[in-house]
GROMACS .gro file of C-alpha atoms in nm:
model
  203
    1MET     CA    1   1.698   2.103  -2.982
    2ILE     CA    2   1.471   1.865  -3.091
    3GLY     CA    3   1.124   2.025  -3.067
    4GLN     CA    4   0.848   1.761  -3.219
    5LEU     CA    5   0.897   1.330  -3.301
    6ARG     CA    6   0.615   1.222  -3.547
    7GLY     CA    7   0.664   0.841  -3.634
    8VAL     CA    8   0.556   0.510  -3.562
    9ILE     CA    9   0.613   0.310  -3.258
   10LEU     CA   10   0.835   0.011  -3.255
   11SER     CA   11   0.852  -0.058  -2.871
   12LYS     CA   12   0.646   0.019  -2.524
   13HIS     CA   13   0.849  -0.007  -2.213
   14PRO     CA   14   0.766   0.231  -1.920
   15PRO     CA   15   0.947   0.437  -1.872
   16GLN     CA   16   1.116   0.430  -2.241
   17LEU     CA   17   0.923   0.386  -2.547
   18LEU     CA   18   1.092   0.349  -2.945
   19LEU     CA   19   1.033   0.591  -3.169
   20GLU     CA   20   1.088   0.529  -3.521
   21VAL     CA   21   1.099   0.848  -3.719
   22GLY     CA   22   1.270   0.897  -4.069
   23GLY     CA   23   1.416   0.561  -4.046
   24VAL     CA   24   1.653   0.622  -3.689
   25GLY     CA   25   1.487   0.528  -3.406
   26TYR     CA   26   1.472   0.707  -3.128
   27GLU     CA   27   1.503   0.643  -2.779
   28VAL     CA   28   1.181   0.882  -2.521
   29ASP     CA   29   1.179   0.856  -2.223
   30ALA     CA   30   0.757   0.949  -2.050
   31PRO     CA   31   0.627   1.007  -1.783
   32MET     CA   32   0.301   0.724  -1.741
   33THR     CA   33   0.034   0.986  -1.796
   34THR     CA   34   0.198   0.986  -2.132
   35PHE     CA   35   0.209   0.621  -2.145
   36TYR     CA   36  -0.146   0.526  -2.045
   37ASP     CA   37  -0.287   0.701  -2.386
   38LEU     CA   38   0.007   0.625  -2.585
   39PRO     CA   39  -0.119   0.411  -2.924
   40ALA     CA   40  -0.009   0.066  -2.992
   41VAL     CA   41   0.296  -0.077  -3.094
   42GLY     CA   42   0.328   0.017  -3.431
   43GLU     CA   43   0.123   0.303  -3.474
   44THR     CA   44   0.248   0.653  -3.540
   45VAL     CA   45   0.245   0.890  -3.329
   46THR     CA   46   0.375   1.210  -3.253
   47LEU     CA   47   0.518   1.345  -2.948
   48ILE     CA   48   0.632   1.712  -2.784
   49THR     CA   49   0.964   1.673  -2.685
   50HIS     CA   50   1.227   1.842  -2.472
   51PHE     CA   51   1.605   1.763  -2.454
   52VAL     CA   52   1.818   1.721  -2.165
   53VAL     CA   53   2.170   1.742  -2.301
   54ARG     CA   54   2.438   1.651  -2.056
   55GLU     CA   55   2.788   1.564  -1.989
   56ASP     CA   56   2.739   1.197  -1.987
   57ALA     CA   57   2.406   1.142  -2.210
   58GLN     CA   58   2.235   1.340  -2.447
   59ILE     CA   59   1.798   1.278  -2.306
   60LEU     CA   60   1.439   1.325  -2.506
   61TYR     CA   61   1.167   1.339  -2.247
   62GLY     CA   62   0.808   1.296  -2.425
   63PHE     CA   63   0.464   1.388  -2.377
   64LEU     CA   64   0.161   1.368  -2.561
   65HIS     CA   65   0.024   1.701  -2.425
   66GLU     CA   66   0.171   2.082  -2.458
   67ARG     CA   67   0.064   2.078  -2.112
   68ASP     CA   68   0.259   1.836  -1.951
   69ARG     CA   69   0.588   1.955  -2.106
   70ALA     CA   70   0.535   2.299  -1.974
   71LEU     CA   71   0.425   2.109  -1.652
   72PHE     CA   72   0.742   1.931  -1.682
   73ARG     CA   73   0.972   2.208  -1.755
   74SER     CA   74   0.824   2.472  -1.474
   75LEU     CA   75   0.935   2.187  -1.230
   76LEU     CA   76   1.280   2.124  -1.413
   77LYS     CA   77   1.295   2.479  -1.205
   78VAL     CA   78   1.212   2.429  -0.881
   79THR     CA   79   1.481   2.426  -0.683
   80GLY     CA   80   1.631   2.040  -0.594
   81VAL     CA   81   1.401   1.890  -0.847
   82GLY     CA   82   1.551   1.672  -1.152
   83ALA     CA   83   1.419   1.540  -1.485
   84ARG     CA   84   1.409   1.220  -1.263
   85MET     CA   85   1.181   1.315  -1.003
   86ALA     CA   86   0.972   1.580  -1.266
   87LEU     CA   87   0.921   1.232  -1.465
   88ALA     CA   88   0.771   1.051  -1.112
   89ILE     CA   89   0.551   1.320  -1.073
   90LEU     CA   90   0.435   1.384  -1.428
   91SER     CA   91   0.411   0.927  -1.398
   92GLY     CA   92   0.209   0.954  -1.037
   93MET     CA   93  -0.052   1.275  -1.146
   94ASP     CA   94  -0.201   1.457  -1.448
   95ALA     CA   95  -0.064   1.785  -1.494
   96ALA     CA   96  -0.498   1.892  -1.330
   97ARG     CA   97  -0.414   1.649  -1.022
   98PHE     CA   98  -0.107   1.845  -0.986
   99ALA     CA   99  -0.236   2.253  -0.992
  100GLN     CA  100  -0.539   2.098  -0.715
  101CYS     CA  101  -0.248   1.986  -0.501
  102VAL     CA  102  -0.050   2.335  -0.529
  103GLU     CA  103  -0.358   2.555  -0.475
  104GLN     CA  104  -0.524   2.351  -0.188
  105ASP     CA  105  -0.126   2.345  -0.037
  106ASP     CA  106  -0.163   1.920  -0.034
  107SER     CA  107   0.189   1.857   0.017
  108ASP     CA  108   0.101   1.467   0.200
  109ALA     CA  109  -0.038   1.414  -0.204
  110LEU     CA  110   0.254   1.488  -0.362
  111MET     CA  111   0.462   1.384  -0.057
  112ARG     CA  112   0.283   0.995  -0.185
  113ILE     CA  113   0.560   0.970  -0.497
  114PRO     CA  114   0.834   0.839  -0.502
  115GLY     CA  115   1.178   1.037  -0.386
  116ILE     CA  116   0.946   1.354  -0.249
  117GLY     CA  117   0.977   1.411   0.076
  118LYS     CA  118   0.814   1.718   0.384
  119LYS     CA  119   1.072   1.922   0.286
  120THR     CA  120   1.054   1.844  -0.119
  121ALA     CA  121   0.623   1.889  -0.124
  122GLN     CA  122   0.658   2.215   0.062
  123ARG     CA  123   0.888   2.364  -0.157
  124LEU     CA  124   0.701   2.285  -0.484
  125VAL     CA  125   0.350   2.384  -0.297
  126ILE     CA  126   0.579   2.742  -0.245
  127GLU     CA  127   0.788   2.703  -0.568
  128MET     CA  128   0.467   2.601  -0.820
  129ARG     CA  129   0.202   2.821  -0.729
  130ASP     CA  130   0.257   3.152  -0.892
  131ARG     CA  131   0.370   2.967  -1.194
  132LEU     CA  132   0.083   2.703  -1.200
  133ASP     CA  133  -0.070   3.036  -1.429
  134GLY     CA  134   0.147   3.066  -1.702
  135LEU     CA  135   0.137   2.665  -1.787
  136ALA     CA  136  -0.027   2.537  -2.110
  137GLY     CA  137  -0.360   2.441  -2.123
  138GLY     CA  138   1.216  -0.756  -2.393
  139VAL     CA  139   1.245  -0.531  -2.032
  140VAL     CA  140   1.599  -0.403  -1.912
  141ARG     CA  141   1.547  -0.550  -1.510
  142ILE     CA  142   1.759  -0.317  -1.298
  143PRO     CA  143   2.053  -0.484  -1.034
  144GLY     CA  144   1.850  -0.633  -0.736
  145SER     CA  145   1.486  -0.608  -0.905
  146SER     CA  146   1.251  -0.846  -0.747
  147ALA     CA  147   1.040  -0.887  -1.119
  148PRO     CA  148   0.922  -1.135  -1.174
  149THR     CA  149   1.179  -1.352  -1.407
  150PRO     CA  150   0.916  -1.354  -1.728
  151GLY     CA  151   0.826  -1.684  -1.871
  152ASN     CA  152   0.510  -1.659  -1.988
  153ALA     CA  153   0.388  -1.355  -2.121
  154ARG     CA  154   0.174  -1.289  -1.794
  155ASP     CA  155   0.516  -1.275  -1.671
  156ARG     CA  156   0.627  -1.000  -1.840
  157THR     CA  157   0.378  -0.850  -1.853
  158LEU     CA  158   0.400  -0.804  -1.438
  159ALA     CA  159   0.769  -0.805  -1.542
  160ASP     CA  160   0.714  -0.475  -1.758
  161ALA     CA  161   0.536  -0.331  -1.516
  162VAL     CA  162   0.754  -0.438  -1.203
  163SER     CA  163   1.072  -0.261  -1.387
  164ALA     CA  164   0.882   0.045  -1.447
  165LEU     CA  165   0.775   0.084  -1.038
  166GLU     CA  166   1.090   0.063  -1.000
  167ALA     CA  167   1.220   0.329  -1.279
  168LEU     CA  168   0.987   0.600  -1.126
  169GLY     CA  169   1.119   0.518  -0.828
  170TYR     CA  170   0.998   0.275  -0.569
  171ARG     CA  171   1.171   0.015  -0.386
  172PRO     CA  172   1.192  -0.351  -0.538
  173PRO     CA  173   0.955  -0.477  -0.307
  174ASP     CA  174   0.716  -0.219  -0.293
  175ALA     CA  175   0.747  -0.187  -0.664
  176SER     CA  176   0.692  -0.595  -0.646
  177ARG     CA  177   0.347  -0.530  -0.437
  178MET     CA  178   0.190  -0.285  -0.554
  179ALA     CA  179   0.190  -0.475  -0.943
  180ARG     CA  180   0.116  -0.857  -0.853
  181ALA     CA  181  -0.149  -0.641  -0.622
  182ALA     CA  182  -0.362  -0.426  -0.844
  183ASP     CA  183  -0.274  -0.711  -1.165
  184ASP     CA  184  -0.602  -0.930  -1.254
  185GLY     CA  185  -0.493  -1.131  -1.484
  186ALA     CA  186  -0.650  -0.920  -1.777
  187ARG     CA  187  -0.480  -0.657  -1.783
  188THR     CA  188  -0.172  -0.479  -1.964
  189SER     CA  189   0.128  -0.375  -1.784
  190GLU     CA  190  -0.036  -0.027  -1.876
  191GLU     CA  191  -0.330  -0.030  -1.661
  192ILE     CA  192  -0.174  -0.220  -1.414
  193ILE     CA  193   0.037   0.091  -1.336
  194ARG     CA  194  -0.204   0.308  -1.345
  195THR     CA  195  -0.390   0.163  -1.064
  196ALA     CA  196  -0.153   0.055  -0.897
  197LEU     CA  197  -0.040   0.471  -0.884
  198ARG     CA  198  -0.376   0.487  -0.772
  199SER     CA  199  -0.421   0.349  -0.490
  200ILE     CA  200  -0.165   0.565  -0.365
  201ASN     CA  201  -0.227   0.890  -0.504
  202PRO     CA  202  -0.639   0.858  -0.599
  203ALA     CA  203  -0.783   1.155  -0.802
   0.00000   0.00000   0.00000
């Protein structure tokens, strides 16, 4: 079991980052709430990890805070929620906001996250209510993507944001529209994604 990694960030392409630890590069999937607070490429970071072994893959998920990993692990126990959906939830809102949704029976806010329908949102509210107290405080372009072709630096930044939103479950046209609406011409891809997600699920 790999529970923690400390190393140098080699690249950041949400939702995945490459971390060099002792000369070995680890590919780590992380929610946007983690990406927002990551240091720059070339700097050192410590990630708390959750290691998943499947028949067809071995996947590392990384978080800056124990509370986020605890929530991720708890979400995996909810009926019908897999790692991809848990990652999308933690990308759409932080642990505090999620707890607020559960405590206030706000399933509508959860339904704004891609891939979560009415029944799943209601199930999350019901099944997570009793678990909150136990919680501790270039980009590969997806086929059919509407992301702009990376030409100059600005295009690449926007393409990064679009690809990340698609990876979180948004349809290509919606991902492109959200990224373009959030782009003011000066933001990083992480800032564009943060603004786009906040526009549909404000704190």
